[in-house]
Each structure stands twice: as structure tokens, then as C-alpha cells.
PDB file of C-alpha atoms in Angstrom:
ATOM      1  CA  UNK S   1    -200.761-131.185  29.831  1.00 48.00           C
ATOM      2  CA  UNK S   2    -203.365-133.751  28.869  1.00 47.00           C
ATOM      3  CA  UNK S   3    -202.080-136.187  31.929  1.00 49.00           C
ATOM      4  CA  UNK S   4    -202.411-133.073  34.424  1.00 48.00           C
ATOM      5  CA  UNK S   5    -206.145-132.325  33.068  1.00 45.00           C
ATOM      6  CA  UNK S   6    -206.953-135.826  33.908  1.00 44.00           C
ATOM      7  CA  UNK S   7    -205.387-135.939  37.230  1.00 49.00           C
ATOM      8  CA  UNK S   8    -207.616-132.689  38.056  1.00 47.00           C
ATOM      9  CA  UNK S   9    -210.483-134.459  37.085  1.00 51.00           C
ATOM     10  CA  UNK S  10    -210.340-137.753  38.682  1.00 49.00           C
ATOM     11  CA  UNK S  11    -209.867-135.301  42.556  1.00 50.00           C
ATOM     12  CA  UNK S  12    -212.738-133.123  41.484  1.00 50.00           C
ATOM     13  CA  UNK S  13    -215.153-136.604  40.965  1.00 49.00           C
ATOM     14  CA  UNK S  14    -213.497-137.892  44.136  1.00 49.00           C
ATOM     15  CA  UNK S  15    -214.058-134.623  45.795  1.00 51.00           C
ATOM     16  CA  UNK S  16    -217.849-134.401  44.836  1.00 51.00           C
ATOM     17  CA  UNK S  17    -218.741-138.269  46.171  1.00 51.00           C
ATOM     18  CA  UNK S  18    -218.450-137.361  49.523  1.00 50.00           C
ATOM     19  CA  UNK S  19    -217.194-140.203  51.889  1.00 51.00           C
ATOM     20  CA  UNK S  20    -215.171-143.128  51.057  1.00 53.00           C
ATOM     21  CA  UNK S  21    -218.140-146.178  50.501  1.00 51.00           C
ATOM     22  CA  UNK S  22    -214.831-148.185  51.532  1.00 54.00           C
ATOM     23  CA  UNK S  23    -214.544-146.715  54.707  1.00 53.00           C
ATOM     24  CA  UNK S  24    -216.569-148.201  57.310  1.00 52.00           C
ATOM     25  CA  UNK S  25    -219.433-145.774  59.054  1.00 52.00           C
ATOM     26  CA  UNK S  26    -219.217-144.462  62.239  1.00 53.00           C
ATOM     27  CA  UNK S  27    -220.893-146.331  65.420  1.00 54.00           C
ATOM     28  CA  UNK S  28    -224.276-144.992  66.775  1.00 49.00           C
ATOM     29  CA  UNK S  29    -223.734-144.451  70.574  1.00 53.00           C
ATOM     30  CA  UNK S  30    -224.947-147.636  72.197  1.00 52.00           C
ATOM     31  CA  UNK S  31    -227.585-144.588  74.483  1.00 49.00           C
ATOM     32  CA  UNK S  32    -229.174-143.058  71.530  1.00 47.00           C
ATOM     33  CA  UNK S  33    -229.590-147.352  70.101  1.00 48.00           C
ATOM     34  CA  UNK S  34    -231.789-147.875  73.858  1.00 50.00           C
ATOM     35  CA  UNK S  35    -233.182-144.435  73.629  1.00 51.00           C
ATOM     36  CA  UNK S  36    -234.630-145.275  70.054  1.00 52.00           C
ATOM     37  CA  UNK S  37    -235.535-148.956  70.707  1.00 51.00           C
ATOM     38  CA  UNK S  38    -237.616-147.873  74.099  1.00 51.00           C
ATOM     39  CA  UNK S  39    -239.701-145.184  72.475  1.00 55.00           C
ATOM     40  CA  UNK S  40    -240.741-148.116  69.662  1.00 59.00           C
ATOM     41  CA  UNK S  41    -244.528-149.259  70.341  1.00 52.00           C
ATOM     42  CA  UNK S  42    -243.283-152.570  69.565  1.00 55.00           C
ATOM     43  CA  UNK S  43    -241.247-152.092  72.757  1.00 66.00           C
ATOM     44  CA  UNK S  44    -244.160-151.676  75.222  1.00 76.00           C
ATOM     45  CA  UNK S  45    -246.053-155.025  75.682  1.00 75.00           C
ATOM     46  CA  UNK S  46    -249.136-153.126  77.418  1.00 72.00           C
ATOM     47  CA  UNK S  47    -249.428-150.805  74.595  1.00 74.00           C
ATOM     48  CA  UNK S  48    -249.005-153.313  72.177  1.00 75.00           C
ATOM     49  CA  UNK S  49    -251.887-155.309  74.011  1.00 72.00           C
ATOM     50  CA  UNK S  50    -253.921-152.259  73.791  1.00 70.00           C
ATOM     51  CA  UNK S  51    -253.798-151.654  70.015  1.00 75.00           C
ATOM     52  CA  UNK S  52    -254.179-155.122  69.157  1.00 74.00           C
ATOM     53  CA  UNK S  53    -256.909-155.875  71.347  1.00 71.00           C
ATOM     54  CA  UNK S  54    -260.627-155.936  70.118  1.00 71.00           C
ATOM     55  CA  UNK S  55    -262.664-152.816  71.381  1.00 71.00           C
ATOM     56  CA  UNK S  56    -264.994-154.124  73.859  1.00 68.00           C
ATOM     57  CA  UNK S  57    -268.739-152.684  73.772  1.00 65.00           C
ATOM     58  CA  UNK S  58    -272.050-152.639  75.772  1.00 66.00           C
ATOM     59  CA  UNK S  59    -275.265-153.664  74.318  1.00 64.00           C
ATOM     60  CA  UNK S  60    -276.883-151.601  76.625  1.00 61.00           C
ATOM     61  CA  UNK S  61    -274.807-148.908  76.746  1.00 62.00           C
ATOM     62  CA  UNK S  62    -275.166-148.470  72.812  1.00 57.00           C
ATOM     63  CA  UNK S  63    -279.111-148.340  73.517  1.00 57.00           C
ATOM     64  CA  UNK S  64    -278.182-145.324  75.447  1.00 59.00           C
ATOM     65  CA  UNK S  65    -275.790-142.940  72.769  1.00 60.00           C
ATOM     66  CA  UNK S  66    -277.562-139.887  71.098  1.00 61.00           C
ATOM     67  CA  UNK S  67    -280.927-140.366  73.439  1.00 57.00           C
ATOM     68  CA  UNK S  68    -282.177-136.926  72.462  1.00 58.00           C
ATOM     69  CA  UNK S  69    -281.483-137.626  68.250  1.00 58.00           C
ATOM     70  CA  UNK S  70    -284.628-138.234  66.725  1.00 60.00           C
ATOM     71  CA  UNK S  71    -285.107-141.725  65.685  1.00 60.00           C
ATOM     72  CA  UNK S  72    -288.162-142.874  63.041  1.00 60.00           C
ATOM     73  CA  UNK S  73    -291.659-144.347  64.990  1.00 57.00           C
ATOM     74  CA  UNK S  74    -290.810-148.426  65.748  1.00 56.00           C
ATOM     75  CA  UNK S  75    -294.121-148.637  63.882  1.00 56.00           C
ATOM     76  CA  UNK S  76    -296.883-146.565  61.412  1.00 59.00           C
ATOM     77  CA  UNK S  77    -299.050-143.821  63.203  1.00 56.00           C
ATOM     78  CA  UNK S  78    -302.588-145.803  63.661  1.00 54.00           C
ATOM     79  CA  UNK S  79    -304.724-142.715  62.944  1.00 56.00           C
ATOM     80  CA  UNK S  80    -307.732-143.706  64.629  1.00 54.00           C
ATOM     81  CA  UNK S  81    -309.469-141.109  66.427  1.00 57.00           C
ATOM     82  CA  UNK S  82    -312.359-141.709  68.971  1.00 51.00           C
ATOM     83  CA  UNK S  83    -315.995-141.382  68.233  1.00 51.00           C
ATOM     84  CA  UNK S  84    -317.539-138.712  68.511  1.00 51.00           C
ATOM     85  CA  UNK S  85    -320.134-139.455  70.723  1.00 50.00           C
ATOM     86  CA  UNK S  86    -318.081-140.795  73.055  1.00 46.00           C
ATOM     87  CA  UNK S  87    -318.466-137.803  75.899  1.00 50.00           C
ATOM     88  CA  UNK S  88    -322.036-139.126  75.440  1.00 52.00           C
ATOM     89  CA  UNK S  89    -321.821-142.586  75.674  1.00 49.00           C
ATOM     90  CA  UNK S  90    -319.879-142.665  79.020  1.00 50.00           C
ATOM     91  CA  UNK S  91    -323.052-140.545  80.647  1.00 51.00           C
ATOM     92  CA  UNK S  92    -325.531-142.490  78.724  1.00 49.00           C
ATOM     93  CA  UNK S  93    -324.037-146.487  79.600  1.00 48.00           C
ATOM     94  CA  UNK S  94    -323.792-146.083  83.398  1.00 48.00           C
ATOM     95  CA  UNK S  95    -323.254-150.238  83.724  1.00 45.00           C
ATOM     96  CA  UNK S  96    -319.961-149.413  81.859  1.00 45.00           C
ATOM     97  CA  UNK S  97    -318.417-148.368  85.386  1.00 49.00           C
ATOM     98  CA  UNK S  98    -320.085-151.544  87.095  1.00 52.00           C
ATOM     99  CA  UNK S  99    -318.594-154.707  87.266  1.00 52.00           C
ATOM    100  CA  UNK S 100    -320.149-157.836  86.201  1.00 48.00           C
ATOM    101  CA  UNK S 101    -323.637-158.871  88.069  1.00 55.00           C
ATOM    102  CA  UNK S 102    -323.842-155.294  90.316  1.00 68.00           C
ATOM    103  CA  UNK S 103    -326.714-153.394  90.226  1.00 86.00           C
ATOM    104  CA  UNK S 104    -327.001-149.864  91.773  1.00 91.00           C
ATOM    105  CA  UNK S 105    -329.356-149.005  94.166  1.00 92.00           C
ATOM    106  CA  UNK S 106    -330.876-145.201  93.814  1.00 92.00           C
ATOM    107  CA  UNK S 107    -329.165-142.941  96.730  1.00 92.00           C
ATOM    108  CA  UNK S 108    -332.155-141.216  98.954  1.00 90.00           C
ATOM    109  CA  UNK S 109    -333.248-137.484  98.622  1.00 91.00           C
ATOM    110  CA  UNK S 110    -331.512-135.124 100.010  1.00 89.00           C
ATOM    111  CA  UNK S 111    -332.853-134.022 103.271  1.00 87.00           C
ATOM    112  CA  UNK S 112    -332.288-131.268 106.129  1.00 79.00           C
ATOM    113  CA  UNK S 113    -329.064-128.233 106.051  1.00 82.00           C
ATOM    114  CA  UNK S 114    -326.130-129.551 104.705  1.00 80.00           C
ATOM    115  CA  UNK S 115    -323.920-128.410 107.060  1.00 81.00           C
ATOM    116  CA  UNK S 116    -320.824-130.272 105.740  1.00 79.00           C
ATOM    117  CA  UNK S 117    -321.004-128.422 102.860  1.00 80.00           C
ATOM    118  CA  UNK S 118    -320.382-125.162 104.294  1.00 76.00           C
ATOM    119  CA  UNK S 119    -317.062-127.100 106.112  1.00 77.00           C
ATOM    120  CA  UNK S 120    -315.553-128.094 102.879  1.00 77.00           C
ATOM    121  CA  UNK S 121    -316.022-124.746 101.158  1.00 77.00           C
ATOM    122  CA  UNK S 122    -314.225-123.197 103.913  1.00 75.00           C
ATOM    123  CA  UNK S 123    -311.773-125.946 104.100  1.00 74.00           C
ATOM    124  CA  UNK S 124    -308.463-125.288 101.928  1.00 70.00           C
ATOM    125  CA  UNK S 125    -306.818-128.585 102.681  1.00 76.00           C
ATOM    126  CA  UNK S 126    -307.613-132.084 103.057  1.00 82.00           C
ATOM    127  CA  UNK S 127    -306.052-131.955 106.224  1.00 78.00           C
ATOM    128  CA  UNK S 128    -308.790-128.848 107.080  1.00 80.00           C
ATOM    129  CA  UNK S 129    -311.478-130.743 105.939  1.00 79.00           C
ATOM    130  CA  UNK S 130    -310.770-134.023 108.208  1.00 78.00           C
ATOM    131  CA  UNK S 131    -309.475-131.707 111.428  1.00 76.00           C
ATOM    132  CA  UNK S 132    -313.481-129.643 111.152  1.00 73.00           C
ATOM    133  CA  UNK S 133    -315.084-133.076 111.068  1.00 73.00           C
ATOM    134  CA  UNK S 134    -314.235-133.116 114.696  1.00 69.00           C
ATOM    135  CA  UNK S 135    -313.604-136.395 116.604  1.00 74.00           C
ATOM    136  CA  UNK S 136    -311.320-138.583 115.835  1.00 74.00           C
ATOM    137  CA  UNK S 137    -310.547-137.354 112.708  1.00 74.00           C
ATOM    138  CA  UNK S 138    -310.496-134.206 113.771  1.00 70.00           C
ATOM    139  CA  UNK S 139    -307.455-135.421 115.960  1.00 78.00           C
ATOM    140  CA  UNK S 140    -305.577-137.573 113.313  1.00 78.00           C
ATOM    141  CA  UNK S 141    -305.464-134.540 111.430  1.00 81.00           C
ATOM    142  CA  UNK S 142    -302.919-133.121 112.807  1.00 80.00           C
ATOM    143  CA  UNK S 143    -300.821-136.485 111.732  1.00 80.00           C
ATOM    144  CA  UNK S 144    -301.713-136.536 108.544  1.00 84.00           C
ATOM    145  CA  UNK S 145    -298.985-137.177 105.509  1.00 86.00           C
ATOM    146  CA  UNK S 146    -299.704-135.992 101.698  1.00 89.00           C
ATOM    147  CA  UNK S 147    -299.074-138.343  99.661  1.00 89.00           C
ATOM    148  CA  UNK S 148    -301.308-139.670  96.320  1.00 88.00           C
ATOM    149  CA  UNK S 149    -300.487-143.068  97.342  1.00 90.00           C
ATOM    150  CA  UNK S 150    -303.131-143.018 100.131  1.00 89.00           C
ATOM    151  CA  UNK S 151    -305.451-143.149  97.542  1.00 90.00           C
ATOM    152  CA  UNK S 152    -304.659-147.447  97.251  1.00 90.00           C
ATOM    153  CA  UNK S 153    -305.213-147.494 100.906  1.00 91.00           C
ATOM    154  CA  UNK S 154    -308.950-146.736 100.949  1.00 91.00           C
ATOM    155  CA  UNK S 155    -311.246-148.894 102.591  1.00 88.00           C
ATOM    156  CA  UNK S 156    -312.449-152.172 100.729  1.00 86.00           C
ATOM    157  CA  UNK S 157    -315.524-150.827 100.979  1.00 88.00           C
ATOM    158  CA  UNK S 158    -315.259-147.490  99.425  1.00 91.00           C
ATOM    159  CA  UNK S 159    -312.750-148.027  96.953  1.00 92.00           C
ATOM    160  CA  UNK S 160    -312.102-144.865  94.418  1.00 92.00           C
ATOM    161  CA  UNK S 161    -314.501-144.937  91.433  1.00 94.00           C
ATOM    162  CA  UNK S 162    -313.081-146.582  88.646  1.00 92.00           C
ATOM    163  CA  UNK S 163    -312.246-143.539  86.341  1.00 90.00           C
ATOM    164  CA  UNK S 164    -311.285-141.176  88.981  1.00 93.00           C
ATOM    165  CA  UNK S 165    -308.473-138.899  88.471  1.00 93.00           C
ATOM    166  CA  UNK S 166    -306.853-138.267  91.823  1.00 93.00           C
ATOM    167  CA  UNK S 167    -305.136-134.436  92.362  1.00 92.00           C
ATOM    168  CA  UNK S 168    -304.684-134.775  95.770  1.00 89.00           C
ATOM    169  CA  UNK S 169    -304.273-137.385  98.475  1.00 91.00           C
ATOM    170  CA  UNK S 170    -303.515-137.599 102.478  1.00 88.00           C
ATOM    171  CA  UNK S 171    -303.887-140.118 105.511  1.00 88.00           C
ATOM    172  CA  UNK S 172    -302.407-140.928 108.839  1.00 87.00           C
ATOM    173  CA  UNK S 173    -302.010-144.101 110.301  1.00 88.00           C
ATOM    174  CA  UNK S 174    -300.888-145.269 113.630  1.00 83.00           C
ATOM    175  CA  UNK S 175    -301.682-144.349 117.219  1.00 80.00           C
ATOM    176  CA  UNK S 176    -305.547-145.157 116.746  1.00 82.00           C
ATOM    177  CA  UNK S 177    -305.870-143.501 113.751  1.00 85.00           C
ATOM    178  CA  UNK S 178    -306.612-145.075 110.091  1.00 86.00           C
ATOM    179  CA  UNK S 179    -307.764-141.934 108.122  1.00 87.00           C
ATOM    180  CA  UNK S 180    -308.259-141.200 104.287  1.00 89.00           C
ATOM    181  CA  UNK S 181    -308.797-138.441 102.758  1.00 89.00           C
ATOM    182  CA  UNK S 182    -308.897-137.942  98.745  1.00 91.00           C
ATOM    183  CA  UNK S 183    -310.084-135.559  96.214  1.00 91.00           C
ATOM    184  CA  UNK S 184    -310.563-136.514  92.762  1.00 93.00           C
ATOM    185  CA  UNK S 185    -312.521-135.779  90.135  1.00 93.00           C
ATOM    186  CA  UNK S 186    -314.617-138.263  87.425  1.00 94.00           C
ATOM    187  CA  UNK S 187    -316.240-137.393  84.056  1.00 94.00           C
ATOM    188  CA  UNK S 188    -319.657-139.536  85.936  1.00 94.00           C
ATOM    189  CA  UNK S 189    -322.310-137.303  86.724  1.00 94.00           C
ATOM    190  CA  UNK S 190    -323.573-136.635  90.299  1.00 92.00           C
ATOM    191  CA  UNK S 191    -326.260-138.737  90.307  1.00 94.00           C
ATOM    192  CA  UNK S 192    -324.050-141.664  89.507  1.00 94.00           C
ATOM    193  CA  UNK S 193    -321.611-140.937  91.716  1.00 94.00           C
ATOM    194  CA  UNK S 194    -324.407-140.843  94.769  1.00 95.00           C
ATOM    195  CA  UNK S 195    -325.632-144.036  93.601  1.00 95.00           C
ATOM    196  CA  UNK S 196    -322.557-145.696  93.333  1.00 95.00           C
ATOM    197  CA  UNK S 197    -320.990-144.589  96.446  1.00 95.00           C
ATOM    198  CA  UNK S 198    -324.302-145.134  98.398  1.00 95.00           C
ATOM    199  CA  UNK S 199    -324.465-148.863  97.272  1.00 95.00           C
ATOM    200  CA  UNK S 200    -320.917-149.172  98.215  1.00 94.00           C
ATOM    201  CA  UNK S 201    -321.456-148.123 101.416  1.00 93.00           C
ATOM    202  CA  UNK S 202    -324.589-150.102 102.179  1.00 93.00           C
ATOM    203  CA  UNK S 203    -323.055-153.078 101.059  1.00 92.00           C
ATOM    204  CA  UNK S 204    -319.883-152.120 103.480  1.00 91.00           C
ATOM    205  CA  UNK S 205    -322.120-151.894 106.610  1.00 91.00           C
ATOM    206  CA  UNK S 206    -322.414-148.323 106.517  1.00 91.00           C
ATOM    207  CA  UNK S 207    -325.354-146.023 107.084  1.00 90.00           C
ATOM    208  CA  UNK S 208    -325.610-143.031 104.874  1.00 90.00           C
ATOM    209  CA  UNK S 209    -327.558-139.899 104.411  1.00 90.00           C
ATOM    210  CA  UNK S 210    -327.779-137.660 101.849  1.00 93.00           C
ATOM    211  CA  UNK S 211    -327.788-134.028 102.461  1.00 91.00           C
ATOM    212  CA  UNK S 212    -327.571-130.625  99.265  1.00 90.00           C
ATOM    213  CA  UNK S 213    -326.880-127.070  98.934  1.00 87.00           C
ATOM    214  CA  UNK S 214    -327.017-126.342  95.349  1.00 84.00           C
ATOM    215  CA  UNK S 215    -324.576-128.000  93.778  1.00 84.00           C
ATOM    216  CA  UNK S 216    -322.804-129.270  96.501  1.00 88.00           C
ATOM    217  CA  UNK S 217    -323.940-132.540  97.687  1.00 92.00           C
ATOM    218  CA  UNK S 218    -322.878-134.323 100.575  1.00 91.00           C
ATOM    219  CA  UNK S 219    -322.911-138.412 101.010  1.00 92.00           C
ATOM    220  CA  UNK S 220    -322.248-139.480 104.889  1.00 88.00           C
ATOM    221  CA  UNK S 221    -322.767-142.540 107.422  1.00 89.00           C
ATOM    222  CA  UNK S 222    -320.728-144.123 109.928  1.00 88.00           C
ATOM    223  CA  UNK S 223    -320.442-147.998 110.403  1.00 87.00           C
ATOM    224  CA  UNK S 224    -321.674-150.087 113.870  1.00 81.00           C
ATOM    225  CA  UNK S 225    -318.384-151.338 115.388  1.00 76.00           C
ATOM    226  CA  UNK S 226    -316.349-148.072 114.306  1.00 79.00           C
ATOM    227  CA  UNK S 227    -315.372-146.153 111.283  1.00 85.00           C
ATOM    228  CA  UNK S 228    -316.967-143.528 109.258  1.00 86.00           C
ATOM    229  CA  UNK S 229    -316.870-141.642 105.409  1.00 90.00           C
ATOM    230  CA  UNK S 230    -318.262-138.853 103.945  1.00 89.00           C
ATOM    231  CA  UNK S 231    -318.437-137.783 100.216  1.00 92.00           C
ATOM    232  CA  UNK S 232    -318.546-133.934  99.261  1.00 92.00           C
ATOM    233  CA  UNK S 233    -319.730-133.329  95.549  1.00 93.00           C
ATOM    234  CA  UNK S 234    -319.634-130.579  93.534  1.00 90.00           C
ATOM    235  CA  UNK S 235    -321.124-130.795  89.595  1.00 90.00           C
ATOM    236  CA  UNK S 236    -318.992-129.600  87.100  1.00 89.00           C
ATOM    237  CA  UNK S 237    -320.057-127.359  83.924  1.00 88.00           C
ATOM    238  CA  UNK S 238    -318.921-129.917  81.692  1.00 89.00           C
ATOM    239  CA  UNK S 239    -320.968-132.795  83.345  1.00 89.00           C
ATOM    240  CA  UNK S 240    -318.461-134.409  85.365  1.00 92.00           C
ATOM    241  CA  UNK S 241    -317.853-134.147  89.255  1.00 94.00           C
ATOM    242  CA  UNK S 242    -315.506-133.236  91.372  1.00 92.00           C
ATOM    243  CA  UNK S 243    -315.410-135.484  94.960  1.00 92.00           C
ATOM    244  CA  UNK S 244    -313.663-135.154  97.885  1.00 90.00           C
ATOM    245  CA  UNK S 245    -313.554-138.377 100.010  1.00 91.00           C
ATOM    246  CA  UNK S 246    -312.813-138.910 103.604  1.00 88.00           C
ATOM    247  CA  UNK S 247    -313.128-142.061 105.645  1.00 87.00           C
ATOM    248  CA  UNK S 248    -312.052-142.876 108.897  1.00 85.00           C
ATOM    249  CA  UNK S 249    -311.452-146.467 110.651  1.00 75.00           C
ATOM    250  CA  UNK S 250    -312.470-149.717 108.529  1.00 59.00           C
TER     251      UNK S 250
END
């Protein structure tokens, strides 16, 4: 009975190890081996390359990322502030706007109807204003191209002032025609601005009359040989003026 309980024993262990460690394990199919070895990184050179490789970058590129974060000032806030006088000092230190050695000469009284000033109030364009000037610019008028880089293609002679702020600039070249026309305004007042523009002119070859209606003012002459300019000036409240300057040939 003993012998039997031990023979039941020994098949039960046997029974509960499962397969023979002796007997040798089946083959894996040599299609499932490929299929296994393929889908191995290590198996595909260019993706091997690509993981290995270092990641390239771009300087300038880099400059680029996040442009609308918000990145601290590349150096402390200055604080200054201007004087206060300074509204003051540009009208009171009228060499400031003169280059070295010029002196202005005073612009003559205004004399006679200023009839040009009646033309630019009714004139809504630059190309309005030159076309009721009549003559020649009257006829490059119709040609003429808005653009505020006309403005650096004034005559030598009647160059803008030097703190003018242009709003509006036009021209036409081409087919006998060489006209300007800008408007701009300058925190000058008027009487500086006839002064300058008058010795400008003067000193271009140009004749030039002065002619008012109020506020308006109007600075004109034409040039023996060809080419004319006129100046139309209004004062502003705050001191400044606003110009609108045409000139035609030279």
C-alpha cells in the first residue's frame, strides 16, 4: 500500500511540471524568425542613422521661436525725460535748423491778392493743386504718381526743411515733365519757414514773392532758364506750420 502511495505521487509531481526539460523545444518557423528580425530598429540602417545622429539646429532659426513671448529689456529703462522747455527752445534757437556758416535773409512783405491761396483751399489733392497752377504743371498733372518717396527727389535747391514731417507726397517725371509736389508739416513757425525757404530760393536762382490771406501765406518765383516752386502756408494753433510744396523743372 505504501509502494502504490508513492507511485501516485511521483505521476502527480511529474504531472504538475509540465513538459519534459529533456525533451528538446519545438522550432520557431524560420517566417515568424524574418518577420521578427525585420521589424527590429537594429535592422533598418536609415533608422538607425536617424536615432543616432546629432539633432542639427539653426542659430538663426532659434532667434526666431516664441517671437511674440515676452522677453526682459536687453538693457535698464534710461528714464530721462525731455525738458520742459523744449517746445520753447526749438521756436526761440532758429540757427538750430541752419547749418553751419548760413545766415537767413528776412522774406519780403506780403503784397497784392493772394490768389494761390484761394487754389489750394479749393484744391483736395496734390495732384489738384499742381493741375490749377496751369502750364506745365498743370499738364504733368495728369501723370502724376503718389508716392512719399518724391519727397528725396526735390530740387537741390529747395530741399524739405530739416524737421519736416511729410503726410503726403507726388511727382511725375518723363515726357518734359520734372514735377514735385509735397505737403508736410514742421513744428517752425511761419516766419521761419518764409525766411528759410526764401533764402533757399534766392540762393537757387529763383525769384520769389510773397503774397497773404490771413493765415495762409503763399511763397512763389520761377527761375531764368526754366523751372518754378511755390510754397502754401498755413499757421497752426499750436505754433507750428503746415506747407504744401510744389516745384516744377530744376
Amino acid at each position: 500500500m505504501t509502494r502504490f502511495l508513492l507511485h501516485c505521487s511521483i505521476a502527480l509531481a511529474l504531472a504538475g511540471c509540465g513538459k519534459n526539460p529533456d525533451q528538446p523545444s519545438s522550432p520557431v518557423p524560420a517566417a515568424v524568425a524574418t518577420s521578427t528580425a525585420a521589424s527590429s530598429p537594429a535592422a533598418d540602417p536609415a533608422l538607425t542613422a536617424a536615432l543616432r545622429d546629432q539633432i542639427m539646429v539653426d542659430p538663426a532659426l532659434v532667434q526666431q521661436a516664441n517671437a511674440d513671448t515676452v522677453r526682459p529689456p536687453t538693457q535698464p529703462q534710461s528714464g530721462a525725460v525731455p525738458p520742459v522747455d523744449i517746445a520753447a527752445a526749438a521756436h526761440a534757437q532758429p540757427a538750430a535748423l541752419t547749418t553751419a556758416g548760413e545766415t537767413l535773409r528776412t522774406a519780403p512783405a506780403a503784397v497784392g491778392t493772394c490768389r494761390q491761396c484761394a487754389i489750394a483751399r479749393r484744391s483736395l489733392t496734390l495732384g489738384a493743386l499742381a493741375e490749377a497752377q496751369g502750364g506745365r504743371a498743370g499738364q504733368c498733372a495728369a501723370n502724376v504718381d503718389y508716392s512719399a518717396g518724391w519727397a528725396n527727389r526735390l530740387p537741390r535747391g529747395l530741399p524739405l526743411y530739416p524737421d519736416a514731417r511729410v503726410t503726403e507726397a507726388a511727382g511725375a517725371d518723363g515726357q518734359g515733365c520734372a514735377l514735385r509736389v509735397v505737403s508736410f508739416s514742421t513744428a517752425a513757425p511761419m516766419q521761419r519757414l518764409l525766411d528759410w525757404y526764401y533764402t533757399k530760393a534766392s540762393d537757387a536762382g529763383y525769384t520769389a514773392e510773397h503774397h497773404a490771406d490771413g493765415a495762409e501765406h503763399v511763397l512763389a518765383g520761377n527761375r531764368r532758364g526754366g523751372g518754378t516752386f511755390m510754397a502754401t502756408m498755413h499757421a497752426r494753433q499750436d505754433g507750428g506750420t503746415d506747407i504744401d510744396l510744389m516745384a516744377d523743372g530744376g
